[in-house]
Amino acid sequence: MVRTVRTTSTATAMAAVLAAAALGLAPHQAQAAPATTTAAVTVATEASPDLRFHDIPGSGGITLKGNVFTPAGALPGAKYPLIVLPTSWGMPQIEYIVQAKKLADSGYVVVSYTSRGFWLSGGEIETAGPADTADVSAVIDWALANTAADAEHIGMGGVSYGAGISLLASASDPRIKAVVALSGWADLIESIYSGRTQHLQAAGLLGGAGFLTGRPGPELQQILGDFLGSKLDREPQMIEWGKKRSASEKVDRINANGAAIMLGNAWGDTIFPPNQYAKFFEKLTGPKRLELRPGDHATAEATGLLGLPNDTWTNAHRWFDRYLKGERNGVDTEAPVQIKPRSDGGYEGYADWKSVGSGGAEKLMLSDSEHLFTGVDSGANGGVVLLSNLLDQFFQAPPTASIPLLPRAFAAVWQSPRYAEDRRVRGTVGLHTTVTPTKSDGTFVAYLYDVGPLGIGKLVSNAPYTFHGKPAGQPFGVDLELFSTAYDVPAGHRLAVVVDTVDPLYIEHNPTGAQLTFSSPRTDPSYLSVPLREQ
């Protein structure tokens, strides 16, 4: 017996062909029809769930392009748990086709749709605004009316943009009982404006992808232009815009609704760094899980989207099975924080985020005063968005710098003694220092390196910091959190703290001729706090 899945446009016909390829169908089983005809994909229902493409009503009268998987052999009147998957930024509706099929194979109705404003879905890009969360509720309404979905067992999930929308929807729609949010954000401001510094490459990549694959709305165009144009007089409006799109601002409603939340991210995510996820995780009071692994934005989940074995998606399925089906699979009895260091080591489990650095914090005193000129890249930098930490994930090859060769006129450098034993850095490294500028505005970037015997430093972490309106010549204190990490420093190596003022990842605000002095007053010594794992 075969079932025919029908679509009615060239674009959706092509989506059907790609879907068939992802499902492993032979070429003669899927063909794109001319624009004036109907495309057909034949799917053997004995072996595969039923896949159908649909136009789904969104909020405000728009149409969302979606697809639905129903378990194979679904009986009339039977009900199945529902999982809704909004697509990532710039991705079409077939993004989750492989994982959706696997979920349907295990007994779920799965609805995936192209987020509003992208590709053939209607509307304009609202960047996870109120219209996007209203779309989620509209899709759930439609699924309950038109599929075998069970109203009492509804889950949300997604990667990146889909993750952010899923978290926000869990605050507004109490029907959602479980969420899997992978490589997403909980605090949009902390993600791309940490240290009051614009993350240039991250925002530029998102903006460019939005214009290429969708229709940015006027509000997004205004915000993006103000952000990249450094229009500081518009900062309050930009921050308010970001807060409305941050699940961290709605955590009380999420807790009240009681959804089980699983968060996954990569240590080197250059778009949504892990710190903001960890802080959000600590505020959740319901069932929760936090997984952090090596990689960059969405690289930890990518192989699973292609159908390859993938820890992230395996645990996502276990999470849904536990909280939508009630299966006792052990995911809720494991330590809720699961991290994989940036090494060959396996996973480490912790009771909560603060336990990750349970071995205490080692203080590296930064006693020497350092003076540097701004506006020149010293050679220390955080790499290239997406690429650098992808190399670290697969080849353990993070960005490097020759610490002895860094020009001291443009880079401040402090180094620890060589360690006789391994140092297992776990959690969030903190920098405390005193800065004296010659101008009222400025930017600097702090880096932590693992330095080998030949002086080559491998990047452990970094973070930017920008100040405005400080009195010239007057010192002020700075407390800066570097991006969280899990990194093993081998015996015989040392740690180095480097500070410079230019990094291609970020927009810098150093006036021409500006200089910075980093000092360690006797009454307020400067130091780097390094959280360590218990030996």
Coordinates of N, CA and C in Angstrom, one line a residue, residues 27-214:
P27 N 15.1 8.2 -6.2 CA 14.8 9.4 -7.1 C 13.5 9.2 -7.9
H28 N 13.2 8.0 -8.3 CA 12.0 7.8 -9.1 C 10.7 7.9 -8.2
Q29 N 10.9 8.0 -6.9 CA 9.7 8.1 -6.0 C 9.3 9.5 -5.7
A30 N 10.2 10.5 -6.1 CA 9.9 11.9 -5.8 C 10.2 12.7 -7.0
Q31 N 9.3 13.5 -7.6 CA 9.6 14.3 -8.8 C 8.9 15.7 -8.6
A32 N 9.7 16.7 -9.0 CA 9.1 18.0 -9.0 C 8.3 18.2 -10.2
A33 N 7.1 18.7 -10.0 CA 6.2 18.9 -11.2 C 6.3 20.3 -11.7
P34 N 5.9 20.6 -13.0 CA 5.9 21.9 -13.5 C 5.0 22.8 -12.6
A35 N 5.1 24.1 -12.8 CA 4.3 25.0 -11.9 C 2.8 24.8 -12.1
T36 N 2.4 24.4 -13.3 CA 0.9 24.3 -13.5 C 0.3 23.0 -13.1
T37 N 1.2 22.0 -12.6 CA 0.6 20.7 -12.2 C 0.8 20.5 -10.7
T38 N 0.4 19.3 -10.3 CA 0.5 19.0 -8.9 C 1.7 18.0 -8.7
A39 N 2.5 18.3 -7.6 CA 3.7 17.4 -7.3 C 3.2 16.3 -6.4
A40 N 3.8 15.1 -6.5 CA 3.4 14.0 -5.7 C 4.6 13.3 -5.2
V41 N 4.6 12.9 -3.9 CA 5.7 12.1 -3.3 C 5.0 10.9 -2.8
T42 N 5.4 9.7 -3.2 CA 4.8 8.5 -2.7 C 5.6 8.0 -1.5
V43 N 5.0 7.7 -0.4 CA 5.6 7.2 0.8 C 5.0 5.9 1.2
A44 N 5.8 4.9 1.4 CA 5.3 3.6 1.9 C 4.9 3.7 3.3
T45 N 3.6 3.7 3.6 CA 3.2 3.9 5.0 C 3.5 2.7 5.9
E46 N 3.8 1.5 5.3 CA 4.2 0.4 6.2 C 5.5 0.7 6.9
A47 N 6.4 1.5 6.2 CA 7.8 1.7 6.7 C 7.9 3.1 7.2
S48 N 7.1 4.1 6.8 CA 7.4 5.5 7.1 C 6.1 6.1 7.7
P49 N 6.3 7.1 8.5 CA 5.1 7.9 8.9 C 4.6 8.7 7.7
D50 N 3.4 9.2 7.9 CA 2.7 10.0 6.8 C 3.2 11.4 6.9
L51 N 3.7 11.9 5.8 CA 4.2 13.3 5.7 C 3.3 14.0 4.7
R52 N 2.8 15.2 5.2 CA 2.0 16.0 4.4 C 2.4 17.5 4.5
F53 N 2.4 18.2 3.4 CA 2.7 19.7 3.4 C 1.4 20.4 3.5
H54 N 1.4 21.5 4.3 CA 0.2 22.3 4.6 C 0.4 23.8 4.6
D55 N -0.6 24.5 4.2 CA -0.7 25.9 4.5 C -1.4 26.1 5.9
I56 N -0.7 26.6 6.9 CA -1.3 26.7 8.2 C -1.6 28.2 8.6
P57 N -2.8 28.5 9.0 CA -3.1 29.8 9.4 C -2.3 30.3 10.6
G58 N -1.6 31.4 10.4 CA -0.9 32.0 11.5 C -1.7 33.1 12.1
S59 N -1.0 33.9 13.0 CA -1.7 35.0 13.7 C -1.8 36.1 12.7
G60 N -2.9 37.0 12.9 CA -3.0 38.2 12.1 C -3.4 37.9 10.6
G61 N -3.8 36.7 10.3 CA -4.3 36.4 9.0 C -3.2 35.9 8.0
I62 N -2.0 35.7 8.4 CA -1.0 35.3 7.5 C -1.0 33.8 7.3
T63 N -0.3 33.3 6.3 CA -0.2 31.8 6.1 C 1.2 31.4 6.4
L64 N 1.4 30.3 7.1 CA 2.7 29.7 7.4 C 2.8 28.4 6.6
K65 N 3.9 28.2 6.0 CA 4.2 27.0 5.2 C 4.7 25.9 6.2
G66 N 4.0 24.8 6.3 CA 4.4 23.8 7.2 C 4.3 22.4 6.7
N67 N 4.8 21.4 7.5 CA 4.6 20.0 7.2 C 4.2 19.3 8.4
V68 N 3.6 18.2 8.2 CA 3.1 17.4 9.4 C 3.5 15.9 9.2
F69 N 4.1 15.3 10.2 CA 4.3 13.9 10.2 C 3.3 13.3 11.2
T70 N 2.7 12.2 10.8 CA 1.7 11.5 11.6 C 2.3 10.1 11.7
P71 N 2.2 9.4 12.9 CA 2.7 8.1 13.1 C 2.2 7.1 12.0
A72 N 3.0 6.2 11.5 CA 2.5 5.2 10.5 C 1.4 4.4 11.1
G73 N 0.4 4.1 10.3 CA -0.7 3.2 10.8 C -1.5 3.9 11.8
A74 N -1.6 5.2 11.9 CA -2.4 5.9 12.9 C -3.9 5.4 12.7
L75 N -4.5 5.0 13.8 CA -5.9 4.6 13.8 C -6.8 5.7 13.9
P76 N -8.0 5.6 13.3 CA -9.0 6.7 13.3 C -9.4 7.0 14.8
G77 N -9.4 8.2 15.2 CA -9.7 8.6 16.6 C -8.6 8.5 17.6
A78 N -7.5 7.9 17.2 CA -6.4 7.8 18.1 C -5.7 9.2 18.3
K79 N -5.2 9.4 19.5 CA -4.5 10.7 19.7 C -3.0 10.4 20.1
Y80 N -2.2 11.4 19.7 CA -0.7 11.2 19.9 C -0.2 12.6 20.4
P81 N 0.9 12.5 21.2 CA 1.5 13.7 21.7 C 2.0 14.6 20.5
L82 N 1.8 15.9 20.6 CA 2.2 16.8 19.6 C 3.5 17.5 19.9
I83 N 4.3 17.7 18.9 CA 5.6 18.5 19.0 C 5.5 19.5 17.8
V84 N 5.7 20.7 18.2 CA 5.8 21.8 17.2 C 7.2 22.3 17.1
L85 N 7.7 22.5 15.8 CA 9.1 22.9 15.6 C 9.1 24.1 14.7
P86 N 9.3 25.3 15.2 CA 9.5 26.5 14.4 C 10.9 26.4 13.8
T87 N 11.1 26.9 12.6 CA 12.4 26.8 11.9 C 13.4 27.8 12.5
S88 N 14.6 27.5 12.2 CA 15.7 28.5 12.6 C 15.7 29.7 11.6
W89 N 16.4 30.7 12.0 CA 16.5 31.9 11.3 C 17.0 31.6 9.8
G90 N 16.2 32.0 8.8 CA 16.6 31.8 7.5 C 16.4 30.4 6.9
M91 N 15.9 29.4 7.7 CA 15.8 28.1 7.2 C 14.3 27.8 6.8
P92 N 14.2 26.9 5.7 CA 12.8 26.5 5.3 C 12.2 25.4 6.1
Q93 N 11.0 25.1 5.7 CA 10.2 24.1 6.6 C 10.8 22.7 6.6
I94 N 11.7 22.3 5.7 CA 12.2 21.0 5.7 C 13.4 20.8 6.7
E95 N 13.7 21.9 7.4 CA 14.9 21.8 8.3 C 14.9 20.6 9.2
Y96 N 13.8 20.3 9.8 CA 13.8 19.3 10.8 C 13.2 17.9 10.3
I97 N 13.2 17.8 9.0 CA 12.5 16.6 8.4 C 13.0 15.3 8.9
V98 N 14.3 15.2 9.1 CA 14.9 13.9 9.6 C 14.5 13.6 11.0
Q99 N 14.6 14.6 11.9 CA 14.3 14.4 13.3 C 12.8 14.3 13.5
A100 N 12.0 15.0 12.7 CA 10.6 14.9 12.7 C 10.1 13.5 12.4
K101 N 10.7 12.9 11.4 CA 10.4 11.6 11.0 C 10.7 10.6 12.2
K102 N 11.8 10.8 12.8 CA 12.2 9.9 13.9 C 11.2 10.0 15.1
L103 N 10.8 11.3 15.3 CA 9.8 11.5 16.4 C 8.5 10.8 16.0
A104 N 8.1 11.0 14.8 CA 6.8 10.3 14.4 C 6.9 8.8 14.4
D105 N 8.1 8.3 14.1 CA 8.4 6.9 14.2 C 8.1 6.4 15.6
S106 N 8.4 7.2 16.6 CA 8.2 6.8 18.0 C 6.9 7.2 18.6
G107 N 5.9 7.7 17.7 CA 4.6 7.9 18.2 C 4.2 9.4 18.4
Y108 N 4.8 10.3 17.7 CA 4.4 11.7 17.9 C 3.7 12.3 16.6
V109 N 2.8 13.2 16.7 CA 2.4 14.1 15.6 C 3.4 15.2 15.7
V110 N 4.1 15.5 14.5 CA 5.1 16.6 14.5 C 4.7 17.6 13.5
V111 N 4.6 18.8 13.9 CA 4.3 19.9 13.0 C 5.5 20.9 12.9
S112 N 6.1 21.1 11.8 CA 7.2 22.0 11.6 C 6.7 23.1 10.6
Y113 N 7.1 24.3 10.8 CA 6.7 25.4 9.9 C 7.8 26.4 9.8
T114 N 7.8 27.1 8.6 CA 8.7 28.2 8.4 C 8.3 29.4 9.1
S115 N 9.1 29.9 10.0 CA 8.8 31.1 10.8 C 8.4 32.2 9.9
R116 N 7.5 33.0 10.4 CA 6.9 34.2 9.7 C 8.0 35.1 9.1
G117 N 7.7 35.6 7.9 CA 8.7 36.5 7.3 C 9.8 35.8 6.5
F118 N 9.9 34.5 6.6 CA 11.0 33.8 5.9 C 10.4 33.0 4.7
W119 N 11.1 32.9 3.6 CA 10.8 32.1 2.5 C 9.3 32.3 2.1
L120 N 8.5 31.2 2.0 CA 7.1 31.4 1.5 C 6.1 31.6 2.6
S121 N 6.5 31.6 3.9 CA 5.5 32.0 4.9 C 5.2 33.5 4.8
G122 N 4.0 33.8 5.3 CA 3.6 35.2 5.1 C 4.1 36.1 6.2
G123 N 3.8 37.4 6.2 CA 4.2 38.3 7.2 C 5.7 38.8 7.0
E124 N 6.1 39.5 8.0 CA 7.5 40.1 8.0 C 8.2 39.5 9.2
I125 N 9.5 39.6 9.1 CA 10.4 39.0 10.2 C 10.2 39.9 11.5
E126 N 9.7 39.4 12.6 CA 9.4 40.1 13.8 C 10.5 39.8 14.9
T127 N 11.4 38.9 14.6 CA 12.5 38.6 15.5 C 11.9 38.1 16.9
A128 N 11.1 37.0 16.8 CA 10.6 36.4 18.0 C 9.7 37.4 18.8
G129 N 9.0 38.3 18.1 CA 8.1 39.2 18.8 C 6.8 38.6 19.1
P130 N 5.9 39.4 19.6 CA 4.6 38.9 20.0 C 3.8 38.2 18.9
A131 N 4.0 38.6 17.6 CA 3.4 37.9 16.5 C 3.9 36.5 16.3
D132 N 5.2 36.3 16.6 CA 5.8 35.0 16.5 C 5.2 34.0 17.6
T133 N 5.1 34.5 18.8 CA 4.5 33.6 19.8 C 3.1 33.4 19.6
A134 N 2.4 34.4 19.0 CA 1.0 34.2 18.7 C 0.9 33.1 17.5
D135 N 1.8 33.1 16.7 CA 1.9 32.1 15.6 C 1.9 30.7 16.2
V136 N 2.7 30.5 17.3 CA 2.8 29.2 17.9 C 1.5 28.7 18.4
S137 N 0.8 29.6 19.1 CA -0.6 29.2 19.6 C -1.5 28.9 18.4
A138 N -1.4 29.7 17.3 CA -2.3 29.4 16.2 C -1.9 28.1 15.5
V139 N -0.7 27.7 15.5 CA -0.3 26.4 14.9 C -0.8 25.3 15.8
I140 N -0.7 25.5 17.1 CA -1.2 24.4 18.0 C -2.7 24.3 17.8
D141 N -3.4 25.4 17.8 CA -4.9 25.4 17.5 C -5.2 24.6 16.2
W142 N -4.4 24.9 15.2 CA -4.7 24.2 13.9 C -4.4 22.7 14.0
A143 N -3.3 22.4 14.7 CA -2.9 21.0 14.8 C -4.0 20.2 15.6
L144 N -4.5 20.8 16.6 CA -5.5 20.1 17.4 C -6.8 19.9 16.6
A145 N -7.1 20.8 15.7 CA -8.3 20.7 14.9 C -8.1 19.8 13.6
N146 N -6.9 19.6 13.2 CA -6.7 19.0 11.9 C -5.8 17.8 11.9
T147 N -5.2 17.4 13.0 CA -4.4 16.2 13.1 C -4.8 15.4 14.3
A148 N -4.1 14.3 14.5 CA -4.4 13.4 15.6 C -3.7 13.8 16.9
A149 N -3.4 15.1 17.0 CA -2.7 15.6 18.2 C -3.5 15.6 19.5
D150 N -2.8 15.3 20.6 CA -3.5 15.2 21.9 C -3.3 16.6 22.6
A151 N -4.3 17.2 23.0 CA -4.3 18.5 23.6 C -3.6 18.6 24.9
E152 N -3.5 17.4 25.6 CA -2.9 17.4 26.9 C -1.4 17.1 26.9
H153 N -0.8 16.8 25.7 CA 0.6 16.5 25.7 C 1.2 17.2 24.5
I154 N 1.6 18.5 24.7 CA 2.1 19.3 23.7 C 3.6 19.8 24.0
G155 N 4.5 19.6 23.1 CA 5.8 20.0 23.2 C 6.3 21.0 22.2
M156 N 7.3 21.8 22.5 CA 7.9 22.7 21.5 C 9.4 22.4 21.4
G157 N 10.0 22.7 20.3 CA 11.4 22.5 20.2 C 12.0 23.3 19.0
G158 N 13.3 23.4 18.9 CA 13.9 24.1 17.8 C 15.3 24.4 18.0
V159 N 16.0 24.8 17.0 CA 17.4 25.2 17.0 C 17.5 26.7 16.7
S160 N 18.3 27.4 17.5 CA 18.6 28.8 17.3 C 17.3 29.7 17.4
Y161 N 16.8 30.2 16.3 CA 15.6 31.0 16.3 C 14.4 30.2 16.8
G162 N 14.3 29.0 16.3 CA 13.2 28.1 16.8 C 13.3 27.9 18.3
A163 N 14.5 27.8 18.8 CA 14.7 27.7 20.3 C 14.2 28.9 21.0
G164 N 14.6 30.1 20.5 CA 14.1 31.3 21.2 C 12.6 31.5 21.2
I165 N 12.0 31.2 20.0 CA 10.5 31.2 19.9 C 9.9 30.2 20.8
S166 N 10.4 29.0 20.9 CA 9.9 28.0 21.8 C 9.9 28.4 23.3
L167 N 11.0 29.0 23.7 CA 11.0 29.4 25.1 C 10.0 30.5 25.4
L168 N 9.9 31.5 24.5 CA 9.0 32.6 24.6 C 7.5 32.1 24.6
A169 N 7.3 31.1 23.7 CA 5.9 30.6 23.6 C 5.5 29.8 24.9
S170 N 6.5 29.2 25.6 CA 6.2 28.5 26.9 C 5.8 29.5 28.0
A171 N 6.1 30.8 27.8 CA 5.6 31.8 28.8 C 4.2 32.2 28.5
S172 N 3.8 32.2 27.2 CA 2.5 32.7 26.8 C 1.4 31.7 26.6
D173 N 1.8 30.4 26.4 CA 0.8 29.4 26.1 C 1.0 28.2 27.1
P174 N 0.1 28.1 28.1 CA 0.3 27.1 29.2 C 0.0 25.7 28.7
R175 N -0.5 25.5 27.5 CA -0.7 24.2 26.9 C 0.7 23.5 26.7
I176 N 1.7 24.2 26.6 CA 3.0 23.6 26.2 C 3.6 23.0 27.5
K177 N 3.9 21.7 27.5 CA 4.3 21.0 28.6 C 5.8 20.6 28.6
A178 N 6.5 20.7 27.5 CA 7.9 20.4 27.4 C 8.5 21.2 26.3
V179 N 9.7 21.7 26.5 CA 10.5 22.5 25.5 C 11.9 21.9 25.4
V180 N 12.4 21.8 24.2 CA 13.8 21.6 23.9 C 14.3 22.8 23.1
A181 N 15.2 23.6 23.7 CA 15.7 24.8 23.1 C 17.2 24.7 22.9
L182 N 17.6 24.5 21.6 CA 19.0 24.2 21.3 C 19.6 25.4 20.6
S183 N 20.8 25.7 21.1 CA 21.6 26.8 20.5 C 20.8 28.1 20.4
G184 N 20.0 28.4 21.4 CA 19.1 29.5 21.4 C 19.6 30.6 22.4
W185 N 18.7 31.5 22.6 CA 18.9 32.6 23.6 C 17.8 32.7 24.6
A186 N 18.2 33.1 25.8 CA 17.2 33.5 26.8 C 17.3 35.0 27.1
D187 N 18.4 35.5 26.8 CA 18.6 37.0 27.0 C 19.3 37.5 25.7
L188 N 18.5 38.2 24.9 CA 19.0 38.6 23.6 C 20.0 39.8 23.8
I189 N 19.8 40.6 24.8 CA 20.8 41.7 25.0 C 22.1 41.1 25.4
E190 N 22.1 40.2 26.4 CA 23.4 39.6 26.8 C 24.0 38.8 25.7
S191 N 23.3 38.4 24.8 CA 23.8 37.6 23.7 C 24.6 38.4 22.7
I192 N 24.1 39.5 22.2 CA 24.7 40.2 21.1 C 25.2 41.6 21.5
Y193 N 25.0 41.9 22.8 CA 25.4 43.2 23.3 C 26.0 43.1 24.7
S194 N 26.7 42.0 24.9 CA 27.4 41.8 26.2 C 28.5 42.8 26.4
G195 N 28.7 43.2 27.6 CA 29.7 44.2 27.9 C 29.4 45.5 27.3
R196 N 28.2 45.7 26.9 CA 27.7 46.9 26.2 C 28.5 47.1 24.9
T197 N 28.8 46.0 24.3 CA 29.6 46.0 23.0 C 28.8 45.3 22.0
Q198 N 28.7 45.9 20.8 CA 28.0 45.3 19.7 C 28.8 44.1 19.2
H199 N 28.1 42.9 19.1 CA 28.8 41.8 18.5 C 28.6 41.9 16.9
L200 N 29.6 42.4 16.3 CA 29.5 42.9 14.9 C 29.2 41.7 14.0
Q201 N 30.0 40.7 14.0 CA 29.9 39.6 13.1 C 28.6 38.8 13.3
A202 N 28.2 38.6 14.6 CA 27.0 37.9 14.9 C 25.8 38.7 14.3
A203 N 25.7 40.0 14.6 CA 24.5 40.8 14.2 C 24.5 40.9 12.6
G204 N 25.7 41.1 12.1 CA 25.8 41.2 10.6 C 25.4 39.9 9.9
L205 N 25.8 38.8 10.5 CA 25.4 37.5 9.8 C 23.9 37.3 9.9
L206 N 23.3 37.6 11.1 CA 21.8 37.5 11.2 C 21.1 38.4 10.3
G207 N 21.6 39.7 10.2 CA 20.9 40.7 9.4 C 21.0 40.3 7.9
G208 N 22.2 39.9 7.5 CA 22.4 39.5 6.1 C 21.5 38.3 5.7
A209 N 21.5 37.3 6.6 CA 20.7 36.1 6.3 C 19.2 36.5 6.2
G210 N 18.8 37.4 7.1 CA 17.4 37.8 7.1 C 17.0 38.5 5.8
F211 N 17.8 39.3 5.3 CA 17.5 40.0 4.0 C 17.6 39.0 2.8
L212 N 18.4 38.0 2.9 CA 18.6 37.1 1.8 C 17.4 36.1 1.7
T213 N 16.9 35.7 2.9 CA 15.9 34.6 2.9 C 14.5 35.1 3.4
G214 N 14.4 36.3 3.7 CA 13.1 36.8 4.2 C 12.8 38.2 4.0

